[in-house]
């Protein structure tokens, strides 16, 4: 016999269907909640299948974002063989049926059928260290996006209250700039206080700078307030909203700083992190993102599989005598990994400095820049050349991680 159990996982519960062998379902499908009692019931059912067949059945389920994580962790601790299927694969298998039926019961049934039709690879458990690093880098990316949106909203409000404030401080979003604006949100507030009081407040908010600098900024603030086109703020709602956004921006800055420190500390404990950083053009944050998204390199038996995982493999369309000439990348892999690789390539091929004697421009990564120039000389458009470089870079990463040797650039 060749038993299998299919799990259609949804939020908080799973639908279960078992096959004793191909074409021979076992009992009626049923659902369990993702609780201790429910998962214990699942294990009892798996042991029941084992009693019938003498074989411990593998469990097939779809990757569902985070809904399947409690089930996977529970079964992993009990050493069950798991097969986590890409939703695109299972969807394609379901679409082969002429009948258009979509229920959890049918989906669990189809997962069992898929097990007998396809050669599915077992799920390989990932290390906790790399998963922690992946969670931190993803959280950093999410908060960065929120930070950018908050900046845009803040600038919009500032344009309606105090547009001349921009340019007074070196960075509009520095801590001293935001705290000063929180204390004096409009030109009225600044004109109401004398310059010495304003200077003392700035010096108190930024103790790392000199009194002369604080006095200079106070003078500039006074001048900005005098030439500000909005001398009287009519809408107090703008002031209230601006204070709220200042508080948010300061919080985001603090959170991002803590996350960056945690990522850096955790990444330094990973051997592969230093290997990835040996490639010119790849900095600390990009290296942490790349290694956390790839995970253990042993999961990929060939560089083509890693390329497909990143979604940068070309799509192919052929039918009869027709051969498509424009083949875009599939973009079916990890979008975060793909984005980090594109950023790494752009940094690597960029000119970084000049030799003092010959005034020669030196690219960050000579080998990748030479490859990029070659593609451009062949007439390839910019994006095509960059994608080719991303493909090349990912193959280098595969070679570096499998050989455990640092990158060697051209002298």
PDB file of N, CA and C in Angstrom, residues 249-282:
ATOM      1  N   UNK A 249       6.597  59.132  13.099  1.00  0.00           N
ATOM      2  CA  UNK A 249       7.906  59.103  12.446  1.00  0.00           C
ATOM      3  C   UNK A 249       9.019  58.807  13.451  1.00  0.00           C
ATOM      4  N   UNK A 250       8.915  59.391  14.625  1.00  0.00           N
ATOM      5  CA  UNK A 250       9.917  59.133  15.662  1.00  0.00           C
ATOM      6  C   UNK A 250       9.858  57.676  16.121  1.00  0.00           C
ATOM      7  N   UNK A 251       8.635  57.129  16.221  1.00  0.00           N
ATOM      8  CA  UNK A 251       8.475  55.734  16.618  1.00  0.00           C
ATOM      9  C   UNK A 251       9.028  54.796  15.548  1.00  0.00           C
ATOM     10  N   UNK A 252       8.707  55.087  14.272  1.00  0.00           N
ATOM     11  CA  UNK A 252       9.217  54.253  13.173  1.00  0.00           C
ATOM     12  C   UNK A 252      10.742  54.272  13.139  1.00  0.00           C
ATOM     13  N   UNK A 253      11.314  55.451  13.346  1.00  0.00           N
ATOM     14  CA  UNK A 253      12.780  55.570  13.351  1.00  0.00           C
ATOM     15  C   UNK A 253      13.399  54.702  14.453  1.00  0.00           C
ATOM     16  N   UNK A 254      12.765  54.713  15.621  1.00  0.00           N
ATOM     17  CA  UNK A 254      13.261  53.922  16.748  1.00  0.00           C
ATOM     18  C   UNK A 254      13.124  52.423  16.475  1.00  0.00           C
ATOM     19  N   UNK A 255      11.962  52.025  15.933  1.00  0.00           N
ATOM     20  CA  UNK A 255      11.737  50.608  15.625  1.00  0.00           C
ATOM     21  C   UNK A 255      12.717  50.106  14.572  1.00  0.00           C
ATOM     22  N   UNK A 256      12.933  50.908  13.529  1.00  0.00           N
ATOM     23  CA  UNK A 256      13.842  50.506  12.456  1.00  0.00           C
ATOM     24  C   UNK A 256      15.275  50.382  12.972  1.00  0.00           C
ATOM     25  N   UNK A 257      15.655  51.271  13.870  1.00  0.00           N
ATOM     26  CA  UNK A 257      16.992  51.218  14.446  1.00  0.00           C
ATOM     27  C   UNK A 257      17.178  49.935  15.265  1.00  0.00           C
ATOM     28  N   UNK A 258      16.163  49.571  16.056  1.00  0.00           N
ATOM     29  CA  UNK A 258      16.234  48.338  16.855  1.00  0.00           C
ATOM     30  C   UNK A 258      16.283  47.107  15.958  1.00  0.00           C
ATOM     31  N   UNK A 259      15.441  47.105  14.924  1.00  0.00           N
ATOM     32  CA  UNK A 259      15.428  45.967  14.002  1.00  0.00           C
ATOM     33  C   UNK A 259      16.763  45.815  13.284  1.00  0.00           C
ATOM     34  N   UNK A 260      17.332  46.943  12.835  1.00  0.00           N
ATOM     35  CA  UNK A 260      18.621  46.906  12.131  1.00  0.00           C
ATOM     36  C   UNK A 260      19.714  46.332  13.034  1.00  0.00           C
ATOM     37  N   UNK A 261      19.691  46.717  14.309  1.00  0.00           N
ATOM     38  CA  UNK A 261      20.689  46.205  15.252  1.00  0.00           C
ATOM     39  C   UNK A 261      20.507  44.701  15.476  1.00  0.00           C
ATOM     40  N   UNK A 262      19.251  44.258  15.593  1.00  0.00           N
ATOM     41  CA  UNK A 262      18.970  42.825  15.791  1.00  0.00           C
ATOM     42  C   UNK A 262      19.373  42.016  14.555  1.00  0.00           C
ATOM     43  N   UNK A 263      19.065  42.558  13.367  1.00  0.00           N
ATOM     44  CA  UNK A 263      19.424  41.874  12.119  1.00  0.00           C
ATOM     45  C   UNK A 263      20.931  41.731  12.004  1.00  0.00           C
ATOM     46  N   UNK A 264      21.645  42.813  12.310  1.00  0.00           N
ATOM     47  CA  UNK A 264      23.099  42.796  12.210  1.00  0.00           C
ATOM     48  C   UNK A 264      23.705  41.784  13.184  1.00  0.00           C
ATOM     49  N   UNK A 265      23.193  41.767  14.421  1.00  0.00           N
ATOM     50  CA  UNK A 265      23.724  40.848  15.432  1.00  0.00           C
ATOM     51  C   UNK A 265      23.438  39.389  15.066  1.00  0.00           C
ATOM     52  N   UNK A 266      22.228  39.119  14.570  1.00  0.00           N
ATOM     53  CA  UNK A 266      21.858  37.747  14.224  1.00  0.00           C
ATOM     54  C   UNK A 266      22.576  37.278  12.968  1.00  0.00           C
ATOM     55  N   UNK A 267      22.714  38.182  11.988  1.00  0.00           N
ATOM     56  CA  UNK A 267      23.361  37.817  10.721  1.00  0.00           C
ATOM     57  C   UNK A 267      24.829  37.457  10.929  1.00  0.00           C
ATOM     58  N   UNK A 268      25.500  38.127  11.864  1.00  0.00           N
ATOM     59  CA  UNK A 268      26.921  37.857  12.103  1.00  0.00           C
ATOM     60  C   UNK A 268      27.161  36.457  12.659  1.00  0.00           C
ATOM     61  N   UNK A 269      26.111  35.834  13.185  1.00  0.00           N
ATOM     62  CA  UNK A 269      26.245  34.467  13.696  1.00  0.00           C
ATOM     63  C   UNK A 269      26.104  33.419  12.595  1.00  0.00           C
ATOM     64  N   UNK A 270      25.694  33.871  11.396  1.00  0.00           N
ATOM     65  CA  UNK A 270      25.478  32.955  10.274  1.00  0.00           C
ATOM     66  C   UNK A 270      26.705  32.962   9.371  1.00  0.00           C
ATOM     67  N   UNK A 271      27.290  31.806   9.143  1.00  0.00           N
ATOM     68  CA  UNK A 271      28.511  31.695   8.332  1.00  0.00           C
ATOM     69  C   UNK A 271      28.295  32.213   6.914  1.00  0.00           C
ATOM     70  N   UNK A 272      27.142  31.888   6.331  1.00  0.00           N
ATOM     71  CA  UNK A 272      26.870  32.282   4.932  1.00  0.00           C
ATOM     72  C   UNK A 272      26.788  33.793   4.741  1.00  0.00           C
ATOM     73  N   UNK A 273      26.504  34.514   5.805  1.00  0.00           N
ATOM     74  CA  UNK A 273      26.367  35.974   5.737  1.00  0.00           C
ATOM     75  C   UNK A 273      27.668  36.625   5.263  1.00  0.00           C
ATOM     76  N   UNK A 274      28.779  36.230   5.836  1.00  0.00           N
ATOM     77  CA  UNK A 274      30.078  36.800   5.441  1.00  0.00           C
ATOM     78  C   UNK A 274      30.453  36.385   4.016  1.00  0.00           C
ATOM     79  N   UNK A 275      30.065  35.167   3.618  1.00  0.00           N
ATOM     80  CA  UNK A 275      30.343  34.721   2.251  1.00  0.00           C
ATOM     81  C   UNK A 275      29.593  35.581   1.234  1.00  0.00           C
ATOM     82  N   UNK A 276      28.330  35.879   1.520  1.00  0.00           N
ATOM     83  CA  UNK A 276      27.535  36.716   0.611  1.00  0.00           C
ATOM     84  C   UNK A 276      28.110  38.133   0.562  1.00  0.00           C
ATOM     85  N   UNK A 277      28.538  38.649   1.724  1.00  0.00           N
ATOM     86  CA  UNK A 277      29.093  40.009   1.781  1.00  0.00           C
ATOM     87  C   UNK A 277      30.415  40.128   1.039  1.00  0.00           C
ATOM     88  N   UNK A 278      31.080  38.992   0.757  1.00  0.00           N
ATOM     89  CA  UNK A 278      32.355  39.042   0.035  1.00  0.00           C
ATOM     90  C   UNK A 278      32.159  39.463  -1.419  1.00  0.00           C
ATOM     91  N   UNK A 279      30.924  39.429  -1.919  1.00  0.00           N
ATOM     92  CA  UNK A 279      30.641  39.877  -3.289  1.00  0.00           C
ATOM     93  C   UNK A 279      30.540  41.396  -3.286  1.00  0.00           C
ATOM     94  N   UNK A 280      31.401  42.101  -4.023  1.00  0.00           N
ATOM     95  CA  UNK A 280      31.346  43.568  -4.045  1.00  0.00           C
ATOM     96  C   UNK A 280      29.982  44.070  -4.527  1.00  0.00           C
ATOM     97  N   UNK A 281      29.449  45.047  -3.820  1.00  0.00           N
ATOM     98  CA  UNK A 281      28.142  45.606  -4.162  1.00  0.00           C
ATOM     99  C   UNK A 281      27.038  45.139  -3.241  1.00  0.00           C
ATOM    100  N   UNK A 282      27.314  44.102  -2.462  1.00  0.00           N
ATOM    101  CA  UNK A 282      26.315  43.582  -1.528  1.00  0.00           C
ATOM    102  C   UNK A 282      26.672  44.048  -0.127  1.00  0.00           C
TER     103      UNK A 282
END
